[in-house]
CSV table of C-alpha atoms in Angstrom, one decimal:
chain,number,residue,atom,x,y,z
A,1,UNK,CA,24.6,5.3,12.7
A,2,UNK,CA,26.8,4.0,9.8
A,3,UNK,CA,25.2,2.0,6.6
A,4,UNK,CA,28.2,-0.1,6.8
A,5,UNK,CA,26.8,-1.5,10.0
A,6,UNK,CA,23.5,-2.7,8.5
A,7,UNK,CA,23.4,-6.2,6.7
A,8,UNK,CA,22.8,-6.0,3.2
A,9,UNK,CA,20.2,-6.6,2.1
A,10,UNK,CA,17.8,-5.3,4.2
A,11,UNK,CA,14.8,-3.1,4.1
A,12,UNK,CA,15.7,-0.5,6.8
A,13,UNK,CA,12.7,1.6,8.1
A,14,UNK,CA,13.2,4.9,10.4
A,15,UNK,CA,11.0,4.8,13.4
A,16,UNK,CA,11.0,9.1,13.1
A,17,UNK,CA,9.8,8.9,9.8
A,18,UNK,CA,6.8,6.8,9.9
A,19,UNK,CA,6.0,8.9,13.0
A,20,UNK,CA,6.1,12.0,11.5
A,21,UNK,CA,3.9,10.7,8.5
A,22,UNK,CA,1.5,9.3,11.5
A,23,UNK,CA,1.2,12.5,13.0
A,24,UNK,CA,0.1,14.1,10.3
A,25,UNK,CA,-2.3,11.8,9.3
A,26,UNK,CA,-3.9,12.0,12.7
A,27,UNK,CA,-3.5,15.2,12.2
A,28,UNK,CA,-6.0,15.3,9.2
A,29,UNK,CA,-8.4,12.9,10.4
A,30,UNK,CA,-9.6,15.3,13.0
A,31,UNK,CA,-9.0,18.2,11.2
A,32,UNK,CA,-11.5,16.7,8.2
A,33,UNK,CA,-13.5,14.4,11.0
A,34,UNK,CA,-13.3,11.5,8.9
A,35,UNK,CA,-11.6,7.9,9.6
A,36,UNK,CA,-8.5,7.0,8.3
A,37,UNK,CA,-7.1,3.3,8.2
A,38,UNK,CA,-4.4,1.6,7.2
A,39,UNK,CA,-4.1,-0.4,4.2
A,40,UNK,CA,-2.0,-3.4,4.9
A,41,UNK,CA,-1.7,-4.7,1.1
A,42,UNK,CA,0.7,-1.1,1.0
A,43,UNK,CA,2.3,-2.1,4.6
A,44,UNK,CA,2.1,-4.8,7.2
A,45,UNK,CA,5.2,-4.6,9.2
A,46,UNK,CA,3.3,-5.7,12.1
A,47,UNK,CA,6.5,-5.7,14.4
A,48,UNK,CA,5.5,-1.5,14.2
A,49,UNK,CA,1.8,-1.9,15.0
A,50,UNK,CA,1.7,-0.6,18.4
A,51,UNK,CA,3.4,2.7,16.8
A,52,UNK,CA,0.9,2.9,14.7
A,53,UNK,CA,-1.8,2.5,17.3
A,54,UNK,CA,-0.9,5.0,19.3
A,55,UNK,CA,-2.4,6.8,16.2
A,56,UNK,CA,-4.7,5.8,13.9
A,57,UNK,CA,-6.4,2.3,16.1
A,58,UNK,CA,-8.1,0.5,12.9
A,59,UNK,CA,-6.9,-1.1,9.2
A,60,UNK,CA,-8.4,-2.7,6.1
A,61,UNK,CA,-8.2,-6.3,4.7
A,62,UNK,CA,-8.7,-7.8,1.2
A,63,UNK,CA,-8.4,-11.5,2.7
A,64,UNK,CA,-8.8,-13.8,5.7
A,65,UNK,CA,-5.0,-13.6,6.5
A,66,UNK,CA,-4.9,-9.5,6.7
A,67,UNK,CA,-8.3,-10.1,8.6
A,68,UNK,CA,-6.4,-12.5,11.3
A,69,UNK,CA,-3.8,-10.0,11.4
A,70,UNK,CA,-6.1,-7.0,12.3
A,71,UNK,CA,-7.3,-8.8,14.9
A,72,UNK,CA,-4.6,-10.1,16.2
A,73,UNK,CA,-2.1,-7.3,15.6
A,74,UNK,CA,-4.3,-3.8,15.8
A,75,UNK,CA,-6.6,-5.4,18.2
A,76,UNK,CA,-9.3,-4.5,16.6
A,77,UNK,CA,-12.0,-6.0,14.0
A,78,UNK,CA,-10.9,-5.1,10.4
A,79,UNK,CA,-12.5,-3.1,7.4
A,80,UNK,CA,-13.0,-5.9,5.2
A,81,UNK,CA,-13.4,-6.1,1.3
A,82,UNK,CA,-12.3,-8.3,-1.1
A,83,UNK,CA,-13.3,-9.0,-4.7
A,84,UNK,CA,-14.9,-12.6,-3.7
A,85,UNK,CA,-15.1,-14.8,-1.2
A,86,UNK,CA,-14.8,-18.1,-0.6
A,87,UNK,CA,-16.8,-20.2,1.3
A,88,UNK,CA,-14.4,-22.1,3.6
A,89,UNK,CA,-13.3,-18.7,4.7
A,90,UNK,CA,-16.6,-16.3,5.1
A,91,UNK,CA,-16.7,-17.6,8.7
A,92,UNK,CA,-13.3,-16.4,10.1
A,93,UNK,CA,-13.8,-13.4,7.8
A,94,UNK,CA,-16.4,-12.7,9.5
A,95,UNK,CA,-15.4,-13.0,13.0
A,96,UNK,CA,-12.5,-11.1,12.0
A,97,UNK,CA,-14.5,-8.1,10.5
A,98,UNK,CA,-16.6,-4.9,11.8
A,99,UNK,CA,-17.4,-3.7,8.0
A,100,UNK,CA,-17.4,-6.3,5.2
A,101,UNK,CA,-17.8,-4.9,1.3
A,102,UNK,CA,-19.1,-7.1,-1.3
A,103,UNK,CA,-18.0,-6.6,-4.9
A,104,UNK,CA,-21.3,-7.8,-6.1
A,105,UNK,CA,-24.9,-8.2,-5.0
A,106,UNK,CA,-24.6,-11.8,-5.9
A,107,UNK,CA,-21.9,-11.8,-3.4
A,108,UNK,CA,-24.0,-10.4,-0.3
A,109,UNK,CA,-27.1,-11.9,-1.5
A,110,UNK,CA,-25.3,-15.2,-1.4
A,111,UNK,CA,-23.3,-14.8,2.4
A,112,UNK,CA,-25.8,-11.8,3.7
A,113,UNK,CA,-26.9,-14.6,6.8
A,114,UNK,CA,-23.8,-15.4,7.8
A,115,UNK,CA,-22.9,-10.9,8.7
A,116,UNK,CA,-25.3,-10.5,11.3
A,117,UNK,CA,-23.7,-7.8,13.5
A,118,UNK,CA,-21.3,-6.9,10.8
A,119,UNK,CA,-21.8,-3.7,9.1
A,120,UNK,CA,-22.1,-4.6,5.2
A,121,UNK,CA,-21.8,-2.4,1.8
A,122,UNK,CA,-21.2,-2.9,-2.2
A,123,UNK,CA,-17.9,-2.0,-3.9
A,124,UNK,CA,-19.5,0.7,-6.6
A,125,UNK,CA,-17.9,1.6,-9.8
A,126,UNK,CA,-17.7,5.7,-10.0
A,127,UNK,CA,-16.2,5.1,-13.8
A,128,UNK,CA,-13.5,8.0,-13.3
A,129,UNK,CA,-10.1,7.4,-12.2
A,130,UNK,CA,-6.9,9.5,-12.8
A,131,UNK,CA,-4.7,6.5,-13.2
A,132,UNK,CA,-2.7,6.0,-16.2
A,133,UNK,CA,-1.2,2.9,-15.7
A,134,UNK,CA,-4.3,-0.3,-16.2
A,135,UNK,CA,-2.4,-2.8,-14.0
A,136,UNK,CA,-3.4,0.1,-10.9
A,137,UNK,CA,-6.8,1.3,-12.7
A,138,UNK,CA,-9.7,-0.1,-11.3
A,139,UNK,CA,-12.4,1.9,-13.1
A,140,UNK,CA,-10.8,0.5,-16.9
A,141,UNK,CA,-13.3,-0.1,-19.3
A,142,UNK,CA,-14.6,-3.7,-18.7
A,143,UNK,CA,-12.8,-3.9,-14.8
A,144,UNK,CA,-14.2,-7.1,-12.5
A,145,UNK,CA,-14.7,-4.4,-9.5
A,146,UNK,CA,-17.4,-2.6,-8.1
A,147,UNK,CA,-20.8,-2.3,-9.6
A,148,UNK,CA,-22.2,0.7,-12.0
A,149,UNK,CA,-24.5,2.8,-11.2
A,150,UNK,CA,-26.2,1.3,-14.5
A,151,UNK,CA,-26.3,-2.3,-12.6
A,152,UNK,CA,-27.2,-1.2,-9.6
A,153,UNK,CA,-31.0,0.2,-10.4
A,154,UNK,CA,-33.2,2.4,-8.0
A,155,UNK,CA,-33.1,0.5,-5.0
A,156,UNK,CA,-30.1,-0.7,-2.4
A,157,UNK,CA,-31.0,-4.3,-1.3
A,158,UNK,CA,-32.0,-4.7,2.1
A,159,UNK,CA,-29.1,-4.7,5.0
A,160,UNK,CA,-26.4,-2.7,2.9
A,161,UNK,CA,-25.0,0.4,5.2
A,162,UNK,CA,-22.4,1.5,3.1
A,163,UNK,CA,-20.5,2.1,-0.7
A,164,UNK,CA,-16.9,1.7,-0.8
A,165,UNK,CA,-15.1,3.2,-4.2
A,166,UNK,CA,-11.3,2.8,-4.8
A,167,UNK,CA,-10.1,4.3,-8.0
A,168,UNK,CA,-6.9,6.6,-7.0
A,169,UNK,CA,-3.4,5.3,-7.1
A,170,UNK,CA,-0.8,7.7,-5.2
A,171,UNK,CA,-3.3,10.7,-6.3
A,172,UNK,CA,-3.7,14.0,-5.3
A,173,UNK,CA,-6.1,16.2,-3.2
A,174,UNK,CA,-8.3,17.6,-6.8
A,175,UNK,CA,-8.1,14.1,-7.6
A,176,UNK,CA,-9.8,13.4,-4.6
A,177,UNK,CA,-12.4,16.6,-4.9
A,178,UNK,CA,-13.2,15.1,-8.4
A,179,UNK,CA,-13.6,11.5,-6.8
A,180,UNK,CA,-16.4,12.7,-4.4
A,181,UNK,CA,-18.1,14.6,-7.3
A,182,UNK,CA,-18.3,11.4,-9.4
A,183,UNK,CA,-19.6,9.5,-6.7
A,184,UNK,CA,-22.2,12.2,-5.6
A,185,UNK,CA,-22.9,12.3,-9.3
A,186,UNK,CA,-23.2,8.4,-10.4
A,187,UNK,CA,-24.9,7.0,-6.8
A,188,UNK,CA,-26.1,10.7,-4.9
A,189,UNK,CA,-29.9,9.4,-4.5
A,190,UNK,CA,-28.6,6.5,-2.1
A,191,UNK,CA,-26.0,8.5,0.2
A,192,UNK,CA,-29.0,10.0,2.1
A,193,UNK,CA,-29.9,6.8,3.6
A,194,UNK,CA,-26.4,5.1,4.2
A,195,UNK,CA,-24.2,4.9,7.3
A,196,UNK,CA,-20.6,5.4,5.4
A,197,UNK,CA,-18.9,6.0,2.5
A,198,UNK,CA,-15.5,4.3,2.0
A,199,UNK,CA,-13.1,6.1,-0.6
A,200,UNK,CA,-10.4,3.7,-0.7
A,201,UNK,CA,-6.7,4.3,-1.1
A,202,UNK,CA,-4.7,6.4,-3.1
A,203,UNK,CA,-4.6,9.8,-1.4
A,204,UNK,CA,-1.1,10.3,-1.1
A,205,UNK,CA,-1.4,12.7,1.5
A,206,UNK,CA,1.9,13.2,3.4
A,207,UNK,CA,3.5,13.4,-0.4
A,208,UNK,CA,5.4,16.8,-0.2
A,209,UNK,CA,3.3,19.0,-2.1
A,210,UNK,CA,-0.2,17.4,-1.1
A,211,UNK,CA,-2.7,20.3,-1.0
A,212,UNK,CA,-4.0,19.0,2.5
A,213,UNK,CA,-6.1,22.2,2.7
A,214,UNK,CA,-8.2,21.2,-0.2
A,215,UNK,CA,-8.5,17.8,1.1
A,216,UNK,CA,-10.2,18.7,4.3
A,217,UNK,CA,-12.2,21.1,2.9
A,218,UNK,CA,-13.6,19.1,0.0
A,219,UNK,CA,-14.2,16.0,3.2
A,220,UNK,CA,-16.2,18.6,5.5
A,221,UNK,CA,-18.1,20.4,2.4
A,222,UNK,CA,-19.6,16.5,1.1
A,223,UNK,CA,-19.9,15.6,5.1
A,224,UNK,CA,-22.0,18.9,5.6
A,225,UNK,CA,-24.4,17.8,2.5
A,226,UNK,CA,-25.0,14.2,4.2
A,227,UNK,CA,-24.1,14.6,7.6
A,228,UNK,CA,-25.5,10.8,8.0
A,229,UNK,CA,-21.9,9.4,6.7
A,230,UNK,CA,-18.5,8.5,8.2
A,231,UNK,CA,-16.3,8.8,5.5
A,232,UNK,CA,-13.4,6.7,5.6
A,233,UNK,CA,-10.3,7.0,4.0
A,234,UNK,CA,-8.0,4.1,3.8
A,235,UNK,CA,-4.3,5.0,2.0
A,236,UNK,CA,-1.6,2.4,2.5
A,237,UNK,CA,1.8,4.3,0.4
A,238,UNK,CA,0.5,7.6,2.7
A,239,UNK,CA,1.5,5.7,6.0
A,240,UNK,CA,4.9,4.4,4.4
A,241,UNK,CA,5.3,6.9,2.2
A,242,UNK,CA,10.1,7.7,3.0
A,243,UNK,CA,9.9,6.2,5.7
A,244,UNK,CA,12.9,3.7,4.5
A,245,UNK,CA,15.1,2.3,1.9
A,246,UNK,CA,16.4,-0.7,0.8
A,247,UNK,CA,20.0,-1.1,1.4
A,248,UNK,CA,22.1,-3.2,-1.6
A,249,UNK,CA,25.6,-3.9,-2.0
A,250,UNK,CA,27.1,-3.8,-5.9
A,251,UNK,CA,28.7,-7.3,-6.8
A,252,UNK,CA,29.6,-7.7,-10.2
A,253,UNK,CA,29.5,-4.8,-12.6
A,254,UNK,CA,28.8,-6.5,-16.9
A,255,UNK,CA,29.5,-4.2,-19.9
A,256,UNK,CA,28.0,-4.8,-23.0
A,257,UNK,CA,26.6,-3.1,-25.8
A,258,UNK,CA,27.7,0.2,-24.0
A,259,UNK,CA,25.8,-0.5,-21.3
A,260,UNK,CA,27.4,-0.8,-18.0
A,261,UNK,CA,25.2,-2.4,-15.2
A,262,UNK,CA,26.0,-3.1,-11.5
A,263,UNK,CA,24.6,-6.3,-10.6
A,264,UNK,CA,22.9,-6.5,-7.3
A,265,UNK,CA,22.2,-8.8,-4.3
A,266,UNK,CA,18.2,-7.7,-4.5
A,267,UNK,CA,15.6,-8.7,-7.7
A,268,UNK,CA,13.5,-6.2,-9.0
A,269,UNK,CA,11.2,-8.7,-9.8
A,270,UNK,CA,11.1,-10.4,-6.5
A,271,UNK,CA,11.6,-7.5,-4.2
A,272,UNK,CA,10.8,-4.5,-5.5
A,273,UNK,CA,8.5,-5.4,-8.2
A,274,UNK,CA,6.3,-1.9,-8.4
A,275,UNK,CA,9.7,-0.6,-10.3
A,276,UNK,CA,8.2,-3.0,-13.0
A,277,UNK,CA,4.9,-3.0,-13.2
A,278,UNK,CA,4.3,0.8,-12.8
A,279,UNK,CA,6.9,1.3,-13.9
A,280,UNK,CA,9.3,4.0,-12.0
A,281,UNK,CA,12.7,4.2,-11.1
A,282,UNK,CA,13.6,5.0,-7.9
A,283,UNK,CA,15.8,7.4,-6.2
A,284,UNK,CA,19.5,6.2,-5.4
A,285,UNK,CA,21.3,7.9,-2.4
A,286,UNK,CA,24.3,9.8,-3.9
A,287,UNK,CA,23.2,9.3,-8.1
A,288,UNK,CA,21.3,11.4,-10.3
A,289,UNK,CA,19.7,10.8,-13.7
A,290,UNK,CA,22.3,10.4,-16.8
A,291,UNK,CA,24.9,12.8,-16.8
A,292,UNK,CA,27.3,13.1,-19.8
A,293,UNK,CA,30.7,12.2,-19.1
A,294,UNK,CA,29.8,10.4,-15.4
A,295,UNK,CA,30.2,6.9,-14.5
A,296,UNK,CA,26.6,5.8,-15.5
A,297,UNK,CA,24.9,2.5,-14.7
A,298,UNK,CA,21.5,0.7,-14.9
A,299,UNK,CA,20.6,-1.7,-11.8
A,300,UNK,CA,20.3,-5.2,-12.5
A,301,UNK,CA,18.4,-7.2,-10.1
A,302,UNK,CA,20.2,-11.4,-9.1
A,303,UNK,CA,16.8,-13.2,-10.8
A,304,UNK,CA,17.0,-15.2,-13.7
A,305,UNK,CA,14.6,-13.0,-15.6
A,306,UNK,CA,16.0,-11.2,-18.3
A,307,UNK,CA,14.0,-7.5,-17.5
A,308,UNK,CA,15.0,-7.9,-13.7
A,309,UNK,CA,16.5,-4.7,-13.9
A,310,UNK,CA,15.7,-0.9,-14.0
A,311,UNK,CA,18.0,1.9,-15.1
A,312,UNK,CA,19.6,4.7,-15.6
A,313,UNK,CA,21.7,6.4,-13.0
A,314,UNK,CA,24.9,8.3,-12.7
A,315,UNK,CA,27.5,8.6,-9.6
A,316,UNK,CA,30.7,11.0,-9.1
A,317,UNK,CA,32.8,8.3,-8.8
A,318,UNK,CA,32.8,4.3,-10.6
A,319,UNK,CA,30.8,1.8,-8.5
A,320,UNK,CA,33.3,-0.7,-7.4
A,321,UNK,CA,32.4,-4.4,-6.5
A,322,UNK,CA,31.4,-4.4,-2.2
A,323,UNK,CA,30.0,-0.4,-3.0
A,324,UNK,CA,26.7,-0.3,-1.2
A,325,UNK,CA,23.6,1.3,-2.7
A,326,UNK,CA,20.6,2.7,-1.3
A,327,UNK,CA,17.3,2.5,-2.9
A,328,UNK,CA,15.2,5.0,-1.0
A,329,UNK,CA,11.6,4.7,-0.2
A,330,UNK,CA,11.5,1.4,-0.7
A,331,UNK,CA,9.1,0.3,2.2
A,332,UNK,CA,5.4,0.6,0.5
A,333,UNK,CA,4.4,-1.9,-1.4
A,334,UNK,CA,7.7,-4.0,-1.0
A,335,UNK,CA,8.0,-6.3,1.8
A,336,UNK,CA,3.8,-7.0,1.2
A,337,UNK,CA,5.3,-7.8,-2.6
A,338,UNK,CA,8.0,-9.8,-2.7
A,339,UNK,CA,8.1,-13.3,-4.0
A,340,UNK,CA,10.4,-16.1,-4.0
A,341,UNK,CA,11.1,-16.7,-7.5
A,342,UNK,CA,14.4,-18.4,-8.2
A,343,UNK,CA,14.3,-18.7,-4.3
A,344,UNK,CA,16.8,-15.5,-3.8
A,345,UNK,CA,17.6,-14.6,-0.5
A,346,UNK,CA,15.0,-12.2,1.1
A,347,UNK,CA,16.3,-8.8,2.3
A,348,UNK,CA,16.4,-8.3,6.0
A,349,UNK,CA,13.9,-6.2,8.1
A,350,UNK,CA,15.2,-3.6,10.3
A,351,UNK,CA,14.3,-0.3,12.0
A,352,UNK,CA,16.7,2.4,13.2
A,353,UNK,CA,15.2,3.8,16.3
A,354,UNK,CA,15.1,7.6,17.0
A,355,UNK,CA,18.5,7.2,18.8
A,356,UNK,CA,20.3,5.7,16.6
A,357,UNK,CA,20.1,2.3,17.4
A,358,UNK,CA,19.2,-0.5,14.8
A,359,UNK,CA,17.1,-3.5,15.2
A,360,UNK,CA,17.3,-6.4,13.6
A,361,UNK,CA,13.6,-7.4,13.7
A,362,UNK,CA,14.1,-10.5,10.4
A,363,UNK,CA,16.4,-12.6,8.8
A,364,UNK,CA,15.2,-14.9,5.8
A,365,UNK,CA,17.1,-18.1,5.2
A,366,UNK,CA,16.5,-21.7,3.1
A,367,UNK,CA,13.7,-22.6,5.7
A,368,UNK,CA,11.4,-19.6,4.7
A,369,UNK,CA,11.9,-21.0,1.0
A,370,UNK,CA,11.5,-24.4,1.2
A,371,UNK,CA,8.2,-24.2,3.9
A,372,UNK,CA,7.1,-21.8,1.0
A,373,UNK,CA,7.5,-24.2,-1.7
A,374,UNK,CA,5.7,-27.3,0.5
């Protein structure tokens, strides 16, 4: 398989890959004998769904569409939270939903008739979190989710089943031991009676390096002090984590100040706006970091806005105008992400099969924009 064969752009996802990485998160869900779901704000290529089915069989939503799609998609009722709900929706949430978390008691005490048969819990506040970065930190000081153990008083109200935390953010396995700690430590006198715990995203588990023996461990020693609770795990970036890249193609290169930067047919802004907001610089297929004396470049994204790009790299050789590049793992948080600001051209889905083959599963053109903007 040849890059010059795939369009550009296109987000190109390997079928092996996100097996592999399904494997072995099957792998530790019944090695720990907890659930794991999948996150779709990180990933909701739903053309892959019955991949992912023939491994892990249930996801998470934070709205009624995500809800439809677990439904409709997984085939099976989602795990549902999102930081408020709106009346017009509740009811297809609900039909759509096995677990619902409220982010506040006035929340549940406000739709708890409408849940009957639904599993129902309260998004708690642990106040720890390893995250550096406040944009991704939901435990910063004066954050609009999940309740403290200060708010919450002595007594659950009357129907809830389960606490859901989320305060990681591509974390690691301590991380994770010190996450279960805090919780045991800020909301232990209500675990006894509960039917779950939900600890959110974050573990970045099939992130080279991830000390998966810790994680299980740390899982079965809090399930073997309250052996009452399903804990459920629900990374998104874990699932997706290389399993693709983004494939651009150089086509204008601007000097100035010193600066050279090759000018793009993708956006930072609009398609791989994490590289922003986190921010992070992703790897580029044949470039290193700055290397004195090589042909060095930043990447500038084709939006209008000025920061739309990220930089910099060098390559053996000077980019030339039609050169492609690859942006690798560019699959997570990318596709779920991207916007249509200055209504640039989406990049194309594909997946290259374990032959070899590549499908072309998406191509975006002036009707996806201008249905968008009605």
């Amino acid at each position: 398989m040849y890059i010059d064969t795939i369009p550009s752009p296109c987000y190109v996802l390997y079928e092996d890959r996100l097996r592999r990485n399904l494997e072995f998160i099957k792998s530790v869900k019944d090695r720990a004998g907890v659930e794991i779901i999948l996150a779709f704000k990180a990933f909701a290529l739903w053309k892959v769904f019955p991949i992912i089915k023939e491994y892990i069989k249930y996801s998470t939503a934070s709205s009624l569409n995500e809800a439809l799609l677990a439904v409709e998609e997984m085939g099976t009722k989602a795990h549902t939270f999102a930081p408020v709900y709106d009346d017009r929706e509740f009811e297809y949430i609900a039909a759509c939903s096995s677990h619902i978390t409220f982010n506040s008691i006035a929340q549940y005490e406000k739709f708890r008739s409408r849940t009957a048969g639904i599993s129902c819990g309260l998004r708690v506040n642990p106040e720890f979190s390893v995250v550096e970065t406040d944009l991704y930190n939901p435990c910063v000081a004066g954050s609009r989710l999940g309740i403290k153990s200060s708010a919450l008083g002595s007594v659950l109200p009357d129907g809830i089943e389960g606490l859901h935390v989320h305060c990681l953010c591509e974390s690691s396995a301590s991380d994770t031991a010190a996450l279960l700690k805090a919780v045991e430590d800020k909301f232990g006198k209500f675990l006894p009676q509960l039917k779950w715990l939900n600890l959110g995203g974050g573990h970045l588990m099939t992130r080279q390096g991830y000390d998966i023996d810790l994680l299980v461990d740390s899982l079965q020693a809090f399930k073997e002090r309250y052996p009452n609770l399903t804990i459920i795990l629900e990374p998104g970036s874990a699932f997706a984590w290389q399993t693709g890249d983004l494939v651009a193609t150089v086509q204008d290169i601007v000097e100035n100040d010193g600066i050279s930067t090759a000018m793009l047919n993708v956006s930072f802004a609009c398609h791989m706006p994490d590289c922003l907001e986190m921010p992070y610089k992703p790897s580029i297929v044949g470039a290193t970091d700055p290397v004195e004396g090589k042909p060095t470049y930043r990447m500038g994204g084709n939006s209008c806005l000025s920061g739309d790009y990220v930089g910099s790299w060098s390559f053996d050789k000077p980019l030339q105008v039609g050169d492609r590049v690859i942006l690798e793992d560019m699959i997570h948080y990318t596709t779920v992400k991207t916007t249509m600001f200055n209504g640039v051209t989406h990049p194309s889905i594909g997946i290259v099969r374990p032959d070899g083959r590549f499908d072309l599963i998406k191509t975006f053109n002036y009707q996806d924009y201008k249905k968008r903007m009605s």
